[in-house]
Amino acid sequence: SYPKDGFGSVGKALLTTPGASAELRMKRENIAERLYRVTGQGIYRDSVLAGVPVPIAHPGINGLVVGQDSVDNAIYGGRLFWMWGDTGRAAYPLGHFKMAGAFSDLPGAGGLAPGQGVDLEYFVDADGFSRPTCPWPDEGLIWLEGLLTQVDEQGRERM
């Protein structure tokens, strides 16, 4: 943490210079630690603008998703299967509420180490936007919870 300024704001101002970098040392006061943001527009925007290598294939915007919440995942078919409830899009503030989906490779099986990030492969529609994976015919919002896999009587993995 940094001391408050005369206006009560906490933080540190930096002068940006092309090609330069700065390291800020902080004392974490919250017991939780967020490693990074997984979804949404501009995750690595500043790194891309600065020419710094980034770990994911679509660092500016992936699946035209600007933000998501209510995440769940399960290992399915040897990969991580992800689902989200609310999915916002850039073209309009509301995207869809019928469970967006994506896959990512597991660490050690082609996927990134957890400390690096998650390279998501979204299910997308013809426009490239994340498509609903639960296109329920009724109006309303859909949030699934507790994804799991089972092997059926024929030995096939099911979710």
CSV table of N, CA and C in Angstrom, one decimal:
chain,number,residue,atom,x,y,z
A,1,SER,N,0.8,-1.2,0.0
A,1,SER,CA,0.0,0.0,0.0
A,1,SER,C,0.9,1.2,0.0
A,2,TYR,N,0.3,2.3,-0.4
A,2,TYR,CA,1.0,3.6,-0.5
A,2,TYR,C,0.3,4.6,0.4
A,3,PRO,N,1.0,5.6,0.9
A,3,PRO,CA,0.3,6.6,1.8
A,3,PRO,C,-0.7,7.4,1.0
A,4,LYS,N,-1.7,7.9,1.7
A,4,LYS,CA,-2.7,8.8,1.1
A,4,LYS,C,-2.1,10.1,0.8
A,5,ASP,N,-2.6,10.7,-0.4
A,5,ASP,CA,-2.1,12.1,-0.7
A,5,ASP,C,-3.0,13.1,0.0
A,6,GLY,N,-2.8,14.4,-0.3
A,6,GLY,CA,-3.6,15.4,0.4
A,6,GLY,C,-5.1,15.3,0.1
A,7,PHE,N,-5.5,14.6,-0.9
A,7,PHE,CA,-6.9,14.4,-1.2
A,7,PHE,C,-7.5,13.1,-0.7
A,8,GLY,N,-6.7,12.3,-0.1
A,8,GLY,CA,-7.1,11.1,0.4
A,8,GLY,C,-7.0,9.9,-0.5
A,9,SER,N,-6.4,10.2,-1.7
A,9,SER,CA,-6.3,9.1,-2.7
A,9,SER,C,-5.0,8.3,-2.4
A,10,VAL,N,-5.1,7.0,-2.6
A,10,VAL,CA,-4.0,6.1,-2.3
A,10,VAL,C,-3.5,5.6,-3.7
A,11,GLY,N,-2.2,5.6,-3.9
A,11,GLY,CA,-1.6,5.1,-5.1
A,11,GLY,C,-0.3,5.8,-5.4
A,12,LYS,N,0.2,5.5,-6.6
A,12,LYS,CA,1.5,6.0,-7.0
A,12,LYS,C,1.3,6.5,-8.5
A,13,ALA,N,1.7,7.7,-8.8
A,13,ALA,CA,1.7,8.3,-10.1
A,13,ALA,C,3.1,8.0,-10.8
A,14,LEU,N,3.0,7.6,-12.0
A,14,LEU,CA,4.2,7.2,-12.8
A,14,LEU,C,4.2,8.1,-14.1
A,15,LEU,N,5.4,8.4,-14.5
A,15,LEU,CA,5.6,9.1,-15.8
A,15,LEU,C,5.9,8.0,-16.8
A,16,THR,N,5.0,7.8,-17.8
A,16,THR,CA,5.3,6.8,-18.8
A,16,THR,C,6.2,7.3,-19.9
A,17,THR,N,7.2,6.4,-20.2
A,17,THR,CA,8.2,6.7,-21.2
A,17,THR,C,8.3,5.5,-22.1
A,18,PRO,N,8.2,5.7,-23.4
A,18,PRO,CA,8.3,4.5,-24.4
A,18,PRO,C,9.5,3.7,-24.1
A,19,GLY,N,9.3,2.4,-24.0
A,19,GLY,CA,10.4,1.4,-23.8
A,19,GLY,C,10.9,1.3,-22.4
A,20,ALA,N,10.3,2.1,-21.5
A,20,ALA,CA,10.8,2.0,-20.1
A,20,ALA,C,9.8,1.1,-19.3
A,21,SER,N,10.2,0.7,-18.1
A,21,SER,CA,9.3,0.0,-17.3
A,21,SER,C,9.5,0.4,-15.8
A,22,ALA,N,8.6,0.1,-15.0
A,22,ALA,CA,8.7,0.4,-13.5
A,22,ALA,C,8.2,-0.7,-12.7
A,23,GLU,N,8.8,-0.9,-11.6
A,23,GLU,CA,8.4,-2.0,-10.6
A,23,GLU,C,7.8,-1.3,-9.4
A,24,LEU,N,6.6,-1.7,-9.0
A,24,LEU,CA,6.0,-1.1,-7.8
A,24,LEU,C,6.0,-2.3,-6.8
A,25,ARG,N,6.6,-2.0,-5.6
A,25,ARG,CA,6.5,-3.0,-4.6
A,25,ARG,C,5.3,-2.6,-3.6
A,26,MET,N,4.5,-3.6,-3.3
A,26,MET,CA,3.3,-3.3,-2.5
A,26,MET,C,3.2,-4.4,-1.4
A,27,LYS,N,2.7,-3.9,-0.3
A,27,LYS,CA,2.3,-4.9,0.8
A,27,LYS,C,0.9,-5.2,0.6
A,28,ARG,N,0.6,-6.5,0.4
A,28,ARG,CA,-0.8,-6.9,0.2
A,28,ARG,C,-1.5,-6.9,1.5
A,29,GLU,N,-2.6,-6.2,1.6
A,29,GLU,CA,-3.4,-6.1,2.8
A,29,GLU,C,-4.6,-7.0,2.8
A,30,ASN,N,-5.0,-7.5,1.6
A,30,ASN,CA,-6.1,-8.4,1.5
A,30,ASN,C,-5.6,-9.8,1.5
A,31,ILE,N,-6.2,-10.8,2.2
A,31,ILE,CA,-5.7,-12.1,2.2
A,31,ILE,C,-5.8,-12.8,0.8
A,32,ALA,N,-6.8,-12.4,0.0
A,32,ALA,CA,-7.0,-13.0,-1.3
A,32,ALA,C,-6.0,-12.4,-2.3
A,33,GLU,N,-5.7,-13.1,-3.3
A,33,GLU,CA,-4.8,-12.7,-4.3
A,33,GLU,C,-5.3,-13.0,-5.7
A,34,ARG,N,-5.5,-12.0,-6.5
A,34,ARG,CA,-6.0,-12.2,-7.8
A,34,ARG,C,-4.8,-12.3,-8.7
A,35,LEU,N,-4.7,-13.4,-9.5
A,35,LEU,CA,-3.6,-13.6,-10.4
A,35,LEU,C,-3.7,-12.7,-11.6
A,36,TYR,N,-4.9,-12.7,-12.2
A,36,TYR,CA,-5.1,-12.0,-13.5
A,36,TYR,C,-6.6,-12.0,-13.8
A,37,ARG,N,-6.9,-11.3,-14.8
A,37,ARG,CA,-8.3,-11.3,-15.3
A,37,ARG,C,-8.3,-12.3,-16.5
A,38,VAL,N,-9.3,-13.2,-16.5
A,38,VAL,CA,-9.3,-14.3,-17.5
A,38,VAL,C,-10.1,-13.9,-18.7
A,39,THR,N,-11.2,-13.1,-18.6
A,39,THR,CA,-12.0,-12.8,-19.7
A,39,THR,C,-12.2,-11.2,-19.9
A,40,GLY,N,-12.7,-10.8,-21.0
A,40,GLY,CA,-13.0,-9.4,-21.2
A,40,GLY,C,-12.0,-8.7,-22.2
A,41,GLN,N,-12.5,-7.6,-22.6
A,41,GLN,CA,-11.7,-6.8,-23.5
A,41,GLN,C,-10.5,-6.1,-22.9
A,42,GLY,N,-9.4,-6.1,-23.6
A,42,GLY,CA,-8.2,-5.4,-23.2
A,42,GLY,C,-7.4,-6.0,-22.1
A,43,ILE,N,-7.5,-7.3,-21.9
A,43,ILE,CA,-6.8,-7.9,-20.8
A,43,ILE,C,-5.3,-7.5,-20.8
A,44,TYR,N,-4.7,-7.6,-22.0
A,44,TYR,CA,-3.3,-7.3,-22.1
A,44,TYR,C,-3.1,-6.1,-23.0
A,45,ARG,N,-4.0,-5.2,-23.0
A,45,ARG,CA,-4.0,-4.0,-23.9
A,45,ARG,C,-2.7,-3.2,-23.8
A,46,ASP,N,-2.3,-2.9,-22.6
A,46,ASP,CA,-1.1,-2.1,-22.4
A,46,ASP,C,0.2,-2.8,-22.7
A,47,SER,N,0.2,-4.1,-22.5
A,47,SER,CA,1.4,-4.9,-22.9
A,47,SER,C,1.5,-5.0,-24.4
A,48,VAL,N,0.4,-5.1,-25.1
A,48,VAL,CA,0.4,-5.1,-26.5
A,48,VAL,C,0.9,-3.8,-27.1
A,49,LEU,N,0.3,-2.7,-26.5
A,49,LEU,CA,0.7,-1.4,-27.0
A,49,LEU,C,2.2,-1.1,-26.7
A,50,ALA,N,2.7,-1.7,-25.6
A,50,ALA,CA,4.1,-1.5,-25.3
A,50,ALA,C,5.1,-2.5,-26.0
A,51,GLY,N,4.5,-3.4,-26.8
A,51,GLY,CA,5.3,-4.4,-27.5
A,51,GLY,C,5.8,-5.5,-26.6
A,52,VAL,N,5.2,-5.7,-25.4
A,52,VAL,CA,5.6,-6.7,-24.5
A,52,VAL,C,4.9,-8.0,-24.9
A,53,PRO,N,5.6,-9.2,-25.0
A,53,PRO,CA,5.0,-10.4,-25.3
A,53,PRO,C,3.9,-10.8,-24.3
A,54,VAL,N,2.8,-11.4,-24.8
A,54,VAL,CA,1.7,-11.8,-24.0
A,54,VAL,C,1.4,-13.3,-24.2
A,55,PRO,N,0.9,-14.0,-23.2
A,55,PRO,CA,0.8,-15.4,-23.2
A,55,PRO,C,-0.4,-16.0,-24.0
A,56,ILE,N,-1.4,-15.2,-24.4
A,56,ILE,CA,-2.6,-15.7,-25.0
A,56,ILE,C,-2.7,-15.3,-26.4
A,57,ALA,N,-3.5,-16.1,-27.2
A,57,ALA,CA,-3.6,-15.9,-28.6
A,57,ALA,C,-4.4,-14.6,-29.0
A,58,HIS,N,-5.4,-14.3,-28.2
A,58,HIS,CA,-6.3,-13.1,-28.5
A,58,HIS,C,-6.3,-12.1,-27.4
A,59,PRO,N,-5.2,-11.4,-27.2
A,59,PRO,CA,-5.1,-10.5,-26.0
A,59,PRO,C,-5.9,-9.2,-26.0
A,60,GLY,N,-6.4,-8.8,-27.2
A,60,GLY,CA,-7.2,-7.6,-27.3
A,60,GLY,C,-8.6,-7.8,-27.0
A,61,ILE,N,-9.2,-8.8,-27.7
A,61,ILE,CA,-10.6,-9.2,-27.4
A,61,ILE,C,-10.7,-10.6,-28.0
A,62,ASN,N,-11.4,-11.5,-27.2
A,62,ASN,CA,-11.6,-12.9,-27.6
A,62,ASN,C,-13.0,-13.2,-27.6
A,63,GLY,N,-13.5,-13.7,-28.7
A,63,GLY,CA,-14.9,-14.0,-28.9
A,63,GLY,C,-15.8,-12.8,-28.8
A,64,LEU,N,-15.3,-11.6,-29.0
A,64,LEU,CA,-16.0,-10.3,-28.9
A,64,LEU,C,-16.6,-10.1,-27.6
A,65,VAL,N,-16.0,-10.7,-26.6
A,65,VAL,CA,-16.5,-10.6,-25.2
A,65,VAL,C,-15.8,-9.5,-24.5
A,66,VAL,N,-16.6,-8.6,-23.9
A,66,VAL,CA,-16.0,-7.5,-23.1
A,66,VAL,C,-16.1,-7.7,-21.6
A,67,GLY,N,-16.8,-8.7,-21.2
A,67,GLY,CA,-16.9,-9.1,-19.8
A,67,GLY,C,-17.8,-10.2,-19.5
A,68,GLN,N,-17.5,-10.9,-18.4
A,68,GLN,CA,-18.4,-12.1,-18.1
A,68,GLN,C,-18.3,-12.3,-16.6
A,69,ASP,N,-19.4,-13.0,-16.1
A,69,ASP,CA,-19.4,-13.4,-14.7
A,69,ASP,C,-20.0,-14.7,-14.5
A,70,SER,N,-20.1,-15.2,-13.3
A,70,SER,CA,-20.7,-16.5,-12.9
A,70,SER,C,-20.0,-17.6,-13.7
A,71,VAL,N,-18.7,-17.8,-13.4
A,71,VAL,CA,-18.0,-18.8,-14.1
A,71,VAL,C,-18.0,-20.2,-13.4
A,72,ASP,N,-18.0,-21.2,-14.2
A,72,ASP,CA,-17.8,-22.6,-13.7
A,72,ASP,C,-17.0,-23.4,-14.7
A,73,ASN,N,-16.3,-24.4,-14.3
A,73,ASN,CA,-15.6,-25.2,-15.3
A,73,ASN,C,-15.5,-26.7,-14.8
A,74,ALA,N,-15.2,-27.5,-15.7
A,74,ALA,CA,-14.9,-29.0,-15.4
A,74,ALA,C,-14.0,-29.5,-16.4
A,75,ILE,N,-13.2,-30.5,-16.1
A,75,ILE,CA,-12.4,-31.2,-17.1
A,75,ILE,C,-13.3,-32.1,-17.9
A,76,TYR,N,-13.2,-32.0,-19.2
A,76,TYR,CA,-14.1,-32.8,-20.1
A,76,TYR,C,-13.3,-33.0,-21.4
A,77,GLY,N,-13.1,-34.3,-21.7
A,77,GLY,CA,-12.4,-34.6,-22.9
A,77,GLY,C,-10.9,-34.3,-22.8
A,78,GLY,N,-10.4,-34.3,-21.6
A,78,GLY,CA,-9.0,-34.0,-21.4
A,78,GLY,C,-8.6,-32.5,-21.5
A,79,ARG,N,-9.7,-31.6,-21.5
A,79,ARG,CA,-9.5,-30.2,-21.5
A,79,ARG,C,-10.4,-29.5,-20.5
A,80,LEU,N,-10.1,-28.3,-20.2
A,80,LEU,CA,-11.0,-27.5,-19.3
A,80,LEU,C,-12.2,-27.0,-20.1
A,81,PHE,N,-13.4,-27.3,-19.7
A,81,PHE,CA,-14.6,-26.7,-20.3
A,81,PHE,C,-15.1,-25.6,-19.4
A,82,TRP,N,-15.3,-24.4,-19.9
A,82,TRP,CA,-15.7,-23.3,-19.2
A,82,TRP,C,-17.1,-22.8,-19.6
A,83,MET,N,-17.8,-22.3,-18.6
A,83,MET,CA,-19.1,-21.7,-18.9
A,83,MET,C,-19.3,-20.4,-18.0
A,84,TRP,N,-20.0,-19.4,-18.6
A,84,TRP,CA,-20.3,-18.2,-17.9
A,84,TRP,C,-21.7,-17.8,-18.0
A,85,GLY,N,-22.3,-17.2,-17.1
A,85,GLY,CA,-23.7,-16.7,-17.1
A,85,GLY,C,-23.8,-15.5,-18.0
A,86,ASP,N,-23.5,-14.3,-17.4
A,86,ASP,CA,-23.7,-13.0,-18.1
A,86,ASP,C,-22.5,-12.9,-19.0
A,87,THR,N,-22.7,-12.5,-20.3
A,87,THR,CA,-21.7,-12.3,-21.3
A,87,THR,C,-21.9,-11.0,-22.0
A,88,GLY,N,-21.1,-10.0,-21.8
A,88,GLY,CA,-21.3,-8.7,-22.4
A,88,GLY,C,-20.5,-8.6,-23.7
A,89,ARG,N,-21.0,-7.8,-24.6
A,89,ARG,CA,-20.4,-7.6,-26.0
A,89,ARG,C,-20.2,-6.2,-26.3
A,90,ALA,N,-19.2,-5.9,-27.1
A,90,ALA,CA,-18.9,-4.5,-27.5
A,90,ALA,C,-20.0,-3.8,-28.3
A,91,ALA,N,-20.6,-4.6,-29.1
A,91,ALA,CA,-21.6,-4.0,-30.1
A,91,ALA,C,-22.9,-3.5,-29.3
A,92,TYR,N,-23.1,-4.0,-28.1
A,92,TYR,CA,-24.3,-3.6,-27.4
A,92,TYR,C,-24.1,-3.9,-25.9
A,93,PRO,N,-24.5,-3.1,-25.0
A,93,PRO,CA,-24.2,-3.4,-23.6
A,93,PRO,C,-24.6,-4.8,-23.1
A,94,LEU,N,-25.7,-5.4,-23.6
A,94,LEU,CA,-26.1,-6.7,-23.3
A,94,LEU,C,-25.7,-7.7,-24.3
A,95,GLY,N,-25.1,-8.8,-24.0
A,95,GLY,CA,-24.7,-9.8,-24.9
A,95,GLY,C,-25.7,-10.9,-24.9
A,96,HIS,N,-25.4,-11.9,-24.0
A,96,HIS,CA,-26.4,-13.0,-23.8
A,96,HIS,C,-26.3,-13.5,-22.4
A,97,PHE,N,-27.3,-14.2,-22.0
A,97,PHE,CA,-27.4,-14.7,-20.6
A,97,PHE,C,-27.8,-16.2,-20.7
A,98,LYS,N,-27.3,-16.9,-21.6
A,98,LYS,CA,-27.6,-18.3,-21.8
A,98,LYS,C,-26.3,-19.2,-21.9
A,99,MET,N,-25.4,-18.9,-21.0
A,99,MET,CA,-24.2,-19.7,-20.8
A,99,MET,C,-23.2,-19.7,-22.0
A,100,ALA,N,-22.3,-18.8,-22.0
A,100,ALA,CA,-21.2,-18.8,-22.9
A,100,ALA,C,-20.3,-20.0,-22.6
A,101,GLY,N,-19.6,-20.5,-23.6
A,101,GLY,CA,-18.7,-21.6,-23.3
A,101,GLY,C,-17.4,-21.5,-24.1
A,102,ALA,N,-16.4,-22.2,-23.5
A,102,ALA,CA,-15.1,-22.2,-24.1
A,102,ALA,C,-14.3,-23.4,-23.6
A,103,PHE,N,-13.3,-23.7,-24.3
A,103,PHE,CA,-12.3,-24.8,-23.9
A,103,PHE,C,-11.0,-24.1,-23.7
A,104,SER,N,-10.2,-24.7,-22.9
A,104,SER,CA,-8.7,-24.3,-22.8
A,104,SER,C,-8.0,-25.6,-22.5
A,105,ASP,N,-6.7,-25.7,-23.0
A,105,ASP,CA,-5.9,-26.8,-22.7
A,105,ASP,C,-5.5,-26.8,-21.2
A,106,LEU,N,-5.3,-28.0,-20.7
A,106,LEU,CA,-4.8,-28.1,-19.3
A,106,LEU,C,-3.3,-27.8,-19.3
A,107,PRO,N,-2.8,-27.2,-18.2
A,107,PRO,CA,-1.4,-27.0,-18.0
A,107,PRO,C,-0.7,-28.4,-18.1
A,108,GLY,N,0.4,-28.5,-18.8
A,108,GLY,CA,1.1,-29.8,-19.0
A,108,GLY,C,0.6,-30.5,-20.2
A,109,ALA,N,-0.5,-30.1,-20.8
A,109,ALA,CA,-1.1,-30.7,-22.0
A,109,ALA,C,-1.3,-29.7,-23.1
A,110,GLY,N,-0.4,-28.7,-23.2
A,110,GLY,CA,-0.5,-27.7,-24.2
A,110,GLY,C,-1.0,-26.4,-23.6
A,111,GLY,N,-1.5,-26.4,-22.4
A,111,GLY,CA,-2.1,-25.1,-21.8
A,111,GLY,C,-1.0,-24.4,-21.0
A,112,LEU,N,-1.3,-23.1,-20.7
A,112,LEU,CA,-0.4,-22.3,-20.0
A,112,LEU,C,-0.4,-22.7,-18.5
A,113,ALA,N,0.7,-22.4,-17.9
A,113,ALA,CA,0.8,-22.6,-16.4
A,113,ALA,C,-0.2,-21.6,-15.8
A,114,PRO,N,-0.8,-22.0,-14.6
A,114,PRO,CA,-1.8,-21.1,-14.0
A,114,PRO,C,-1.4,-19.7,-13.7
A,115,GLY,N,-0.1,-19.5,-13.4
A,115,GLY,CA,0.4,-18.1,-13.2
A,115,GLY,C,0.5,-17.3,-14.4
A,116,GLN,N,0.4,-17.9,-15.6
A,116,GLN,CA,0.6,-17.2,-16.9
A,116,GLN,C,-0.7,-16.7,-17.5
A,117,GLY,N,-1.8,-17.4,-17.3
A,117,GLY,CA,-3.1,-17.0,-17.9
A,117,GLY,C,-3.8,-18.2,-18.4
A,118,VAL,N,-4.9,-18.0,-19.1
A,118,VAL,CA,-5.8,-19.0,-19.7
A,118,VAL,C,-6.1,-18.6,-21.1
A,119,ASP,N,-5.7,-19.5,-22.1
A,119,ASP,CA,-5.9,-19.2,-23.5
A,119,ASP,C,-7.2,-19.9,-23.9
A,120,LEU,N,-8.3,-19.1,-23.8
A,120,LEU,CA,-9.7,-19.6,-24.1
A,120,LEU,C,-10.0,-19.7,-25.6
A,121,GLU,N,-10.7,-20.8,-25.9
A,121,GLU,CA,-11.2,-21.0,-27.3
A,121,GLU,C,-12.7,-21.0,-27.2
A,122,TYR,N,-13.3,-19.8,-27.4
A,122,TYR,CA,-14.8,-19.7,-27.3
A,122,TYR,C,-15.6,-20.4,-28.4
A,123,PHE,N,-16.8,-20.8,-28.0
A,123,PHE,CA,-17.7,-21.2,-29.0
A,123,PHE,C,-18.3,-19.9,-29.5
A,124,VAL,N,-18.3,-19.6,-30.8
A,124,VAL,CA,-18.7,-18.4,-31.4
A,124,VAL,C,-19.8,-18.6,-32.5
A,125,ASP,N,-20.5,-17.5,-32.7
A,125,ASP,CA,-21.6,-17.5,-33.8
A,125,ASP,C,-20.9,-17.0,-35.1
A,126,ALA,N,-21.8,-16.8,-36.1
A,126,ALA,CA,-21.3,-16.4,-37.4
A,126,ALA,C,-20.6,-15.0,-37.4
A,127,ASP,N,-21.0,-14.2,-36.4
A,127,ASP,CA,-20.4,-12.9,-36.3
A,127,ASP,C,-19.1,-12.9,-35.5
A,128,GLY,N,-18.7,-14.0,-34.9
A,128,GLY,CA,-17.5,-14.1,-34.1
A,128,GLY,C,-17.8,-13.9,-32.6
A,129,PHE,N,-19.0,-13.6,-32.2
A,129,PHE,CA,-19.4,-13.3,-30.8
A,129,PHE,C,-19.6,-14.7,-30.1
A,130,SER,N,-19.3,-14.7,-28.9
A,130,SER,CA,-19.5,-15.9,-28.0
A,130,SER,C,-21.0,-16.3,-28.1
A,131,ARG,N,-21.3,-17.5,-28.5
A,131,ARG,CA,-22.6,-18.0,-28.7
A,131,ARG,C,-23.2,-18.7,-27.4
A,132,PRO,N,-24.5,-18.6,-27.2
A,132,PRO,CA,-25.1,-19.3,-26.1
A,132,PRO,C,-24.9,-20.8,-26.2
A,133,THR,N,-24.5,-21.5,-25.2
A,133,THR,CA,-24.4,-23.0,-25.2
A,133,THR,C,-25.7,-23.6,-24.7
A,134,CYS,N,-26.6,-22.8,-24.1
A,134,CYS,CA,-27.9,-23.3,-23.6
A,134,CYS,C,-29.0,-22.4,-24.2
A,135,PRO,N,-29.3,-22.6,-25.5
A,135,PRO,CA,-30.3,-21.7,-26.1
A,135,PRO,C,-31.7,-22.1,-25.8
A,136,TRP,N,-32.0,-22.0,-24.5
A,136,TRP,CA,-33.4,-22.3,-24.0
A,136,TRP,C,-34.4,-21.5,-24.8
A,137,PRO,N,-35.5,-22.2,-25.2
A,137,PRO,CA,-36.5,-21.4,-25.9
A,137,PRO,C,-37.3,-20.4,-25.1
A,138,ASP,N,-37.4,-20.5,-23.8
A,138,ASP,CA,-38.1,-19.5,-23.0
A,138,ASP,C,-37.2,-18.3,-22.8
A,139,GLU,N,-37.9,-17.2,-22.5
A,139,GLU,CA,-37.1,-16.0,-22.2
A,139,GLU,C,-36.6,-16.1,-20.8
A,140,GLY,N,-35.6,-15.4,-20.5
A,140,GLY,CA,-35.0,-15.5,-19.1
A,140,GLY,C,-33.5,-15.7,-19.1
A,141,LEU,N,-33.0,-15.7,-17.9
A,141,LEU,CA,-31.6,-15.9,-17.7
A,141,LEU,C,-31.2,-17.3,-17.3
A,142,ILE,N,-30.1,-17.8,-17.7
A,142,ILE,CA,-29.7,-19.1,-17.4
A,142,ILE,C,-28.3,-19.1,-16.7
A,143,TRP,N,-28.2,-19.7,-15.6
A,143,TRP,CA,-26.9,-19.8,-14.9
A,143,TRP,C,-26.9,-21.3,-14.4
A,144,LEU,N,-25.9,-22.0,-15.0
A,144,LEU,CA,-25.7,-23.4,-14.5
A,144,LEU,C,-24.6,-23.4,-13.4
A,145,GLU,N,-24.7,-24.4,-12.6
A,145,GLU,CA,-23.7,-24.5,-11.5
A,145,GLU,C,-23.3,-26.0,-11.3
A,146,GLY,N,-22.2,-26.2,-10.8
A,146,GLY,CA,-21.7,-27.5,-10.4
A,146,GLY,C,-21.5,-28.5,-11.6
A,147,LEU,N,-20.8,-28.0,-12.6
A,147,LEU,CA,-20.5,-28.9,-13.8
A,147,LEU,C,-19.7,-30.1,-13.3
A,148,LEU,N,-20.0,-31.3,-13.9
A,148,LEU,CA,-19.3,-32.5,-13.6
A,148,LEU,C,-19.4,-33.4,-14.7
A,149,THR,N,-18.5,-34.4,-14.8
A,149,THR,CA,-18.5,-35.4,-15.8
A,149,THR,C,-18.7,-36.8,-15.2
A,150,GLN,N,-19.3,-37.6,-16.0
A,150,GLN,CA,-19.5,-39.0,-15.6
A,150,GLN,C,-19.2,-39.9,-16.8
A,151,VAL,N,-18.9,-41.1,-16.6
A,151,VAL,CA,-18.7,-42.1,-17.7
A,151,VAL,C,-20.0,-42.9,-17.7
A,152,ASP,N,-20.6,-43.0,-18.9
A,152,ASP,CA,-21.9,-43.7,-19.0
A,152,ASP,C,-21.7,-45.2,-19.2
A,153,GLU,N,-22.7,-46.0,-19.3
A,153,GLU,CA,-22.6,-47.5,-19.4
A,153,GLU,C,-21.8,-47.9,-20.6
A,154,GLN,N,-21.7,-47.1,-21.7
A,154,GLN,CA,-21.0,-47.5,-22.8
A,154,GLN,C,-19.5,-47.0,-22.8
A,155,GLY,N,-19.1,-46.4,-21.6
A,155,GLY,CA,-17.8,-45.9,-21.4
A,155,GLY,C,-17.5,-44.5,-22.0
A,156,ARG,N,-18.6,-43.8,-22.4
A,156,ARG,CA,-18.4,-42.4,-23.0
A,156,ARG,C,-18.5,-41.4,-21.8
A,157,GLU,N,-17.6,-40.4,-21.9
A,157,GLU,CA,-17.6,-39.4,-20.9
A,157,GLU,C,-18.8,-38.4,-21.3
A,158,ARG,N,-19.6,-38.1,-20.2
A,158,ARG,CA,-20.7,-37.2,-20.4
A,158,ARG,C,-20.6,-36.1,-19.4
A,159,MET,N,-21.2,-34.9,-19.7
A,159,MET,CA,-21.2,-33.8,-18.8
A,159,MET,C,-22.6,-33.6,-18.4
